[in-house]
Amino acid sequence: MTLLRLPSPTAPARPAARTPARRGRAHRRPRVLIAVTGLFFALLYLPIAVVALFSFNSQKSLTVFDGFSLRWYRAFAHDEVLLASLGTSLRISLVAMAGSLLLGVALALGLVRCRTRLGSLAGLVMLVPLITPEIVTGVASMLLFKGLGVPLSTGTVMLAEITFSISYVTVVLRSRVAALNPEVEEAAMDLGATRWQAVRLVTLPALLPAVLASAVLIFALVFDDFVLAYFTTGVDPQPLSVRIYSAIRFGVQPTINAVGTLMLAGSIALIALALFIPRLFGRRGGLDLFSGK
């Protein structure tokens, strides 16, 4: 005799068997999402691709491609004004990178080690520049320099960029410092090291991957920055981003396309460098480095 087994009231309900039509809908490609994704990438990268293409145009036309040529790259190599602006941008980026790293490392160590309410409040205040509109920071910096009687120059751009970049460095390094075990420093001091030797020989080497990633990030941000440089720079020599803006007000020249393509290539090289840095320290991934992990 066969007994009829009733399902338990507490047993999970079995999913309904899928019909061929439902299985077909489940395996159907999300065409709408694919179309939206394709449209997003087209709007994002198509103008950049056009700029790169016309940087190799043999003629001055910005609408008709007449043939491949390095004419505008040679013109940029002989343009002393643009080369001077490029040198100014490189100096500003290097000084801002060094200054913000020096202050950012010290600030990240202090915020993590200072376990008081004042330290927590300082950590929150440190995040304010990240959400403040850059134009507000630029205008405020300009008014500050003018109020102090400091003439706008390359030095004022460096000071403004260092102030603006410290928050990025601190955010990246702070999570990394928090992940370090403080007992390692205490063990180094038990073995005879001073506080500074423990930081220099134990903590800073552990922070080196995050420091290098922060350096790449700050260099790229400062080199491409326009708003802050526009409000705090002097007459001459201007950073490259400000010089390009001044040039296109009188019409876009093909040389600007060559400059933009070189800046794009430099940004891609910096991203590749940031992805390669973790491999130097035995890590597989590279994108998580910007989170300080």
Tab-separated table of C-alpha atoms in Angstrom:
chain	number	residue	atom	x	y	z
A	1	MET	CA	0.000	0.000	0.000
A	2	THR	CA	1.340	3.418	-0.998
A	3	LEU	CA	1.087	6.145	1.628
A	4	LEU	CA	0.298	9.644	0.522
A	5	ARG	CA	2.923	12.028	2.045
A	6	LEU	CA	1.551	15.468	2.675
A	7	PRO	CA	3.957	18.424	2.641
A	8	SER	CA	4.900	19.858	6.015
A	9	PRO	CA	3.360	23.285	6.793
A	10	THR	CA	6.833	24.581	7.711
A	11	ALA	CA	8.558	23.271	4.569
A	12	PRO	CA	9.617	25.955	2.063
A	13	ALA	CA	7.419	26.286	-0.948
A	14	ARG	CA	8.814	24.782	-4.101
A	15	PRO	CA	9.280	27.205	-6.982
A	16	ALA	CA	6.817	26.797	-9.731
A	17	ALA	CA	8.092	24.887	-12.728
A	18	ARG	CA	9.188	27.235	-15.479
A	19	THR	CA	7.414	26.986	-18.745
A	20	PRO	CA	9.433	27.210	-22.001
A	21	ALA	CA	8.165	30.770	-22.472
A	22	ARG	CA	9.375	31.828	-19.003
A	23	ARG	CA	12.746	30.146	-19.557
A	24	GLY	CA	13.058	32.056	-22.816
A	25	ARG	CA	12.348	35.391	-21.129
A	26	ALA	CA	14.866	34.573	-18.368
A	27	HIS	CA	17.659	33.950	-20.899
A	28	ARG	CA	16.765	36.930	-23.050
A	29	ARG	CA	19.458	39.605	-23.238
A	30	PRO	CA	18.612	42.883	-21.483
A	31	ARG	CA	18.647	44.880	-24.692
A	32	VAL	CA	17.454	48.080	-23.088
A	33	LEU	CA	20.232	48.011	-20.490
A	34	ILE	CA	22.803	47.200	-23.170
A	35	ALA	CA	21.543	50.125	-25.276
A	36	VAL	CA	21.669	52.526	-22.318
A	37	THR	CA	25.189	51.346	-21.452
A	38	GLY	CA	26.312	51.763	-25.051
A	39	LEU	CA	24.793	55.265	-25.213
A	40	PHE	CA	26.553	56.209	-21.964
A	41	PHE	CA	29.958	55.117	-23.223
A	42	ALA	CA	29.354	56.801	-26.592
A	43	LEU	CA	28.513	60.152	-24.967
A	44	LEU	CA	31.486	59.792	-22.635
A	45	TYR	CA	34.230	58.720	-25.018
A	46	LEU	CA	33.115	59.758	-28.510
A	47	PRO	CA	34.102	63.446	-28.067
A	48	ILE	CA	37.479	62.348	-26.705
A	49	ALA	CA	37.952	60.016	-29.668
A	50	VAL	CA	37.135	62.883	-32.064
A	51	VAL	CA	39.708	65.122	-30.376
A	52	ALA	CA	42.341	62.392	-30.612
A	53	LEU	CA	41.486	61.721	-34.275
A	54	PHE	CA	41.703	65.356	-35.376
A	55	SER	CA	44.968	65.823	-33.512
A	56	PHE	CA	46.459	63.723	-36.345
A	57	ASN	CA	44.705	65.672	-39.114
A	58	SER	CA	47.055	66.920	-41.810
A	59	GLN	CA	44.986	70.075	-42.339
A	60	LYS	CA	43.686	72.757	-40.022
A	61	SER	CA	40.081	71.686	-40.451
A	62	LEU	CA	38.293	70.543	-37.317
A	63	THR	CA	35.445	68.887	-39.222
A	64	VAL	CA	37.064	67.135	-42.214
A	65	PHE	CA	39.858	64.605	-41.747
A	66	ASP	CA	42.217	64.991	-44.707
A	67	GLY	CA	44.949	62.543	-43.726
A	68	PHE	CA	47.275	61.340	-41.015
A	69	SER	CA	49.995	63.738	-39.895
A	70	LEU	CA	52.029	64.685	-36.819
A	71	ARG	CA	51.939	68.346	-37.851
A	72	TRP	CA	50.144	69.630	-34.737
A	73	TYR	CA	52.347	67.664	-32.381
A	74	ARG	CA	55.394	69.265	-34.005
A	75	ALA	CA	53.661	72.634	-33.692
A	76	PHE	CA	53.117	72.002	-29.976
A	77	ALA	CA	56.789	70.997	-29.563
A	78	HIS	CA	57.811	74.413	-30.994
A	79	ASP	CA	55.171	76.469	-29.131
A	80	GLU	CA	57.158	78.120	-26.348
A	81	VAL	CA	54.064	79.517	-24.615
A	82	LEU	CA	52.353	76.113	-24.304
A	83	LEU	CA	55.615	74.435	-23.293
A	84	ALA	CA	56.121	77.042	-20.553
A	85	SER	CA	52.570	76.385	-19.317
A	86	LEU	CA	53.227	72.628	-19.411
A	87	GLY	CA	56.349	73.126	-17.286
A	88	THR	CA	54.364	75.278	-14.860
A	89	SER	CA	51.679	72.601	-14.503
A	90	LEU	CA	54.310	69.920	-13.886
A	91	ARG	CA	55.998	72.026	-11.185
A	92	ILE	CA	52.679	72.794	-9.505
A	93	SER	CA	51.674	69.114	-9.574
A	94	LEU	CA	54.975	67.900	-8.122
A	95	VAL	CA	55.043	70.506	-5.339
A	96	ALA	CA	51.362	69.954	-4.489
A	97	MET	CA	51.903	66.194	-4.469
A	98	ALA	CA	54.902	66.410	-2.129
A	99	GLY	CA	53.315	68.957	0.203
A	100	SER	CA	49.944	67.233	0.468
A	101	LEU	CA	51.588	63.835	1.051
A	102	LEU	CA	53.805	65.187	3.828
A	103	LEU	CA	50.928	66.867	5.625
A	104	GLY	CA	48.381	64.163	4.780
A	105	VAL	CA	50.470	61.336	6.256
A	106	ALA	CA	51.006	63.265	9.483
A	107	LEU	CA	47.330	64.191	9.656
A	108	ALA	CA	46.144	60.614	9.011
A	109	LEU	CA	48.421	59.273	11.758
A	110	GLY	CA	47.231	61.957	14.160
A	111	LEU	CA	43.531	61.439	13.444
A	112	VAL	CA	43.750	57.676	13.934
A	113	ARG	CA	45.989	57.755	16.986
A	114	CYS	CA	44.022	60.578	18.656
A	115	ARG	CA	41.091	58.642	20.112
A	116	THR	CA	39.186	61.626	21.513
A	117	ARG	CA	36.094	63.556	20.519
A	118	LEU	CA	38.315	66.300	19.191
A	119	GLY	CA	39.955	63.771	16.877
A	120	SER	CA	36.572	62.550	15.609
A	121	LEU	CA	35.443	66.147	15.029
A	122	ALA	CA	38.652	66.901	13.144
A	123	GLY	CA	38.048	63.825	10.982
A	124	LEU	CA	34.589	65.089	10.041
A	125	VAL	CA	35.893	68.587	9.294
A	126	MET	CA	38.521	67.005	7.049
A	127	LEU	CA	35.761	65.636	4.806
A	128	VAL	CA	34.201	69.069	4.201
A	129	PRO	CA	36.588	70.077	1.353
A	130	LEU	CA	35.605	66.913	-0.525
A	131	ILE	CA	31.963	68.012	-0.802
A	132	THR	CA	32.550	71.751	-1.085
A	133	PRO	CA	32.112	73.062	-4.661
A	134	GLU	CA	35.545	73.725	-6.073
A	135	ILE	CA	34.517	77.139	-7.343
A	136	VAL	CA	33.780	78.162	-3.741
A	137	THR	CA	37.223	76.982	-2.683
A	138	GLY	CA	38.776	78.836	-5.612
A	139	VAL	CA	37.028	82.132	-4.879
A	140	ALA	CA	37.765	81.832	-1.149
A	141	SER	CA	41.455	81.176	-1.831
A	142	MET	CA	41.649	84.156	-4.173
A	143	LEU	CA	39.989	86.461	-1.631
A	144	LEU	CA	42.308	85.172	1.103
A	145	PHE	CA	45.443	85.879	-0.914
A	146	LYS	CA	44.191	89.321	-1.918
A	147	GLY	CA	43.212	90.095	1.664
A	148	LEU	CA	46.676	89.157	2.882
A	149	GLY	CA	48.269	91.224	0.144
A	150	VAL	CA	49.872	88.185	-1.527
A	151	PRO	CA	50.133	88.663	-5.316
A	152	LEU	CA	48.673	85.820	-7.359
A	153	SER	CA	51.373	83.684	-8.919
A	154	THR	CA	52.491	80.103	-9.363
A	155	GLY	CA	53.239	79.980	-5.632
A	156	THR	CA	49.643	80.823	-4.710
A	157	VAL	CA	48.409	78.055	-7.018
A	158	MET	CA	50.733	75.608	-5.252
A	159	LEU	CA	49.450	76.660	-1.814
A	160	ALA	CA	45.818	76.387	-2.895
A	161	GLU	CA	46.350	72.976	-4.510
A	162	ILE	CA	48.159	71.643	-1.420
A	163	THR	CA	45.308	72.798	0.810
A	164	PHE	CA	42.728	71.245	-1.506
A	165	SER	CA	44.601	67.915	-1.884
A	166	ILE	CA	45.310	67.194	1.780
A	167	SER	CA	41.784	65.841	2.303
A	168	TYR	CA	42.166	63.278	-0.495
A	169	VAL	CA	45.472	62.029	0.915
A	170	THR	CA	44.090	61.854	4.442
A	171	VAL	CA	40.987	59.916	3.393
A	172	VAL	CA	43.046	57.346	1.487
A	173	LEU	CA	45.671	56.902	4.202
A	174	ARG	CA	43.391	57.071	7.196
A	175	SER	CA	41.718	53.719	6.529
A	176	ARG	CA	45.112	52.153	5.926
A	177	VAL	CA	46.509	53.520	9.196
A	178	ALA	CA	43.420	52.270	11.045
A	179	ALA	CA	44.053	48.768	9.650
A	180	LEU	CA	47.595	48.678	11.071
A	181	ASN	CA	48.104	46.952	14.379
A	182	PRO	CA	49.470	49.512	16.899
A	183	GLU	CA	51.048	46.666	18.868
A	184	VAL	CA	53.684	46.387	16.134
A	185	GLU	CA	54.895	49.905	16.929
A	186	GLU	CA	54.798	49.118	20.650
A	187	ALA	CA	56.871	45.977	20.033
A	188	ALA	CA	59.443	48.041	18.127
A	189	MET	CA	59.667	50.500	21.023
A	190	ASP	CA	60.007	47.607	23.498
A	191	LEU	CA	63.020	46.511	21.457
A	192	GLY	CA	64.656	49.903	21.948
A	193	ALA	CA	63.327	52.029	19.091
A	194	THR	CA	62.190	55.569	19.740
A	195	ARG	CA	58.717	56.766	18.730
A	196	TRP	CA	60.037	58.363	15.533
A	197	GLN	CA	62.126	55.263	14.679
A	198	ALA	CA	59.055	53.045	15.138
A	199	VAL	CA	57.066	55.263	12.773
A	200	ARG	CA	59.909	55.532	10.238
A	201	LEU	CA	60.944	51.860	10.252
A	202	VAL	CA	57.591	50.118	10.868
A	203	THR	CA	54.580	52.319	10.090
A	204	LEU	CA	55.744	54.227	7.021
A	205	PRO	CA	56.897	51.097	5.100
A	206	ALA	CA	53.488	49.535	5.754
A	207	LEU	CA	51.840	52.690	4.373
A	208	LEU	CA	54.055	52.874	1.286
A	209	PRO	CA	51.560	51.317	-1.223
A	210	ALA	CA	48.800	53.700	-0.140
A	211	VAL	CA	51.229	56.641	-0.166
A	212	LEU	CA	52.304	55.859	-3.739
A	213	ALA	CA	48.691	55.483	-4.858
A	214	SER	CA	47.845	58.810	-3.238
A	215	ALA	CA	50.792	60.427	-5.012
A	216	VAL	CA	49.530	59.243	-8.401
A	217	LEU	CA	45.994	60.386	-7.598
A	218	ILE	CA	47.053	63.857	-6.421
A	219	PHE	CA	49.388	64.396	-9.367
A	220	ALA	CA	46.604	63.602	-11.840
A	221	LEU	CA	44.029	65.739	-9.988
A	222	VAL	CA	46.283	68.782	-9.729
A	223	PHE	CA	47.622	68.573	-13.259
A	224	ASP	CA	44.108	68.530	-14.758
A	225	ASP	CA	42.618	71.015	-12.302
A	226	PHE	CA	41.242	74.180	-13.866
A	227	VAL	CA	38.905	75.939	-11.435
A	228	LEU	CA	41.307	76.365	-8.530
A	229	ALA	CA	44.201	77.243	-10.864
A	230	TYR	CA	42.056	79.805	-12.716
A	231	PHE	CA	41.212	81.782	-9.559
A	232	THR	CA	44.649	81.655	-7.931
A	233	THR	CA	47.082	82.003	-10.828
A	234	GLY	CA	48.813	85.165	-11.920
A	235	VAL	CA	49.234	86.612	-15.369
A	236	ASP	CA	52.197	84.578	-16.563
A	237	PRO	CA	53.239	81.779	-16.697
A	238	GLN	CA	49.794	80.219	-16.396
A	239	PRO	CA	49.114	76.496	-15.830
A	240	LEU	CA	48.354	74.481	-18.946
A	241	SER	CA	44.641	74.080	-18.195
A	242	VAL	CA	44.196	77.860	-17.854
A	243	ARG	CA	46.293	78.492	-20.965
A	244	ILE	CA	44.105	76.112	-23.000
A	245	TYR	CA	40.964	77.900	-21.780
A	246	SER	CA	42.452	81.256	-22.752
A	247	ALA	CA	43.380	79.890	-26.190
A	248	ILE	CA	39.995	78.400	-27.092
A	249	ARG	CA	38.232	81.705	-26.387
A	250	PHE	CA	39.706	82.895	-29.678
A	251	GLY	CA	38.859	79.676	-31.536
A	252	VAL	CA	39.875	76.059	-31.189
A	253	GLN	CA	43.244	75.377	-32.779
A	254	PRO	CA	44.334	71.871	-33.828
A	255	THR	CA	47.330	72.232	-31.530
A	256	ILE	CA	44.919	72.117	-28.592
A	257	ASN	CA	43.730	68.723	-29.847
A	258	ALA	CA	47.317	67.478	-29.719
A	259	VAL	CA	47.756	68.840	-26.191
A	260	GLY	CA	44.508	67.209	-25.073
A	261	THR	CA	45.534	63.880	-26.582
A	262	LEU	CA	48.883	64.008	-24.799
A	263	MET	CA	47.143	64.814	-21.512
A	264	LEU	CA	44.815	61.835	-22.087
A	265	ALA	CA	47.794	59.582	-22.752
A	266	GLY	CA	49.443	60.843	-19.578
A	267	SER	CA	46.309	60.120	-17.538
A	268	ILE	CA	46.113	56.579	-18.946
A	269	ALA	CA	49.788	56.071	-18.088
A	270	LEU	CA	49.146	57.220	-14.496
A	271	ILE	CA	46.210	54.798	-14.182
A	272	ALA	CA	48.381	51.969	-15.492
A	273	LEU	CA	51.066	52.940	-12.986
A	274	ALA	CA	48.518	52.928	-10.160
A	275	LEU	CA	47.386	49.442	-11.197
A	276	PHE	CA	50.989	48.238	-11.399
A	277	ILE	CA	51.972	49.517	-7.952
A	278	PRO	CA	50.204	46.667	-6.029
A	279	ARG	CA	52.199	44.081	-7.968
A	280	LEU	CA	55.387	45.647	-6.631
A	281	PHE	CA	54.161	44.781	-3.156
A	282	GLY	CA	52.851	41.300	-3.965
A	283	ARG	CA	49.188	42.215	-4.381
A	284	ARG	CA	46.955	41.045	-7.195
A	285	GLY	CA	44.403	43.814	-7.449
A	286	GLY	CA	45.049	47.455	-8.039
A	287	LEU	CA	41.723	49.248	-7.836
A	288	ASP	CA	41.355	48.541	-4.116
A	289	LEU	CA	44.578	50.443	-3.510
A	290	PHE	CA	42.726	53.753	-3.734
A	291	SER	CA	40.595	52.662	-0.812
A	292	GLY	CA	43.730	52.278	1.261
A	293	LYS	CA	43.230	48.539	1.865
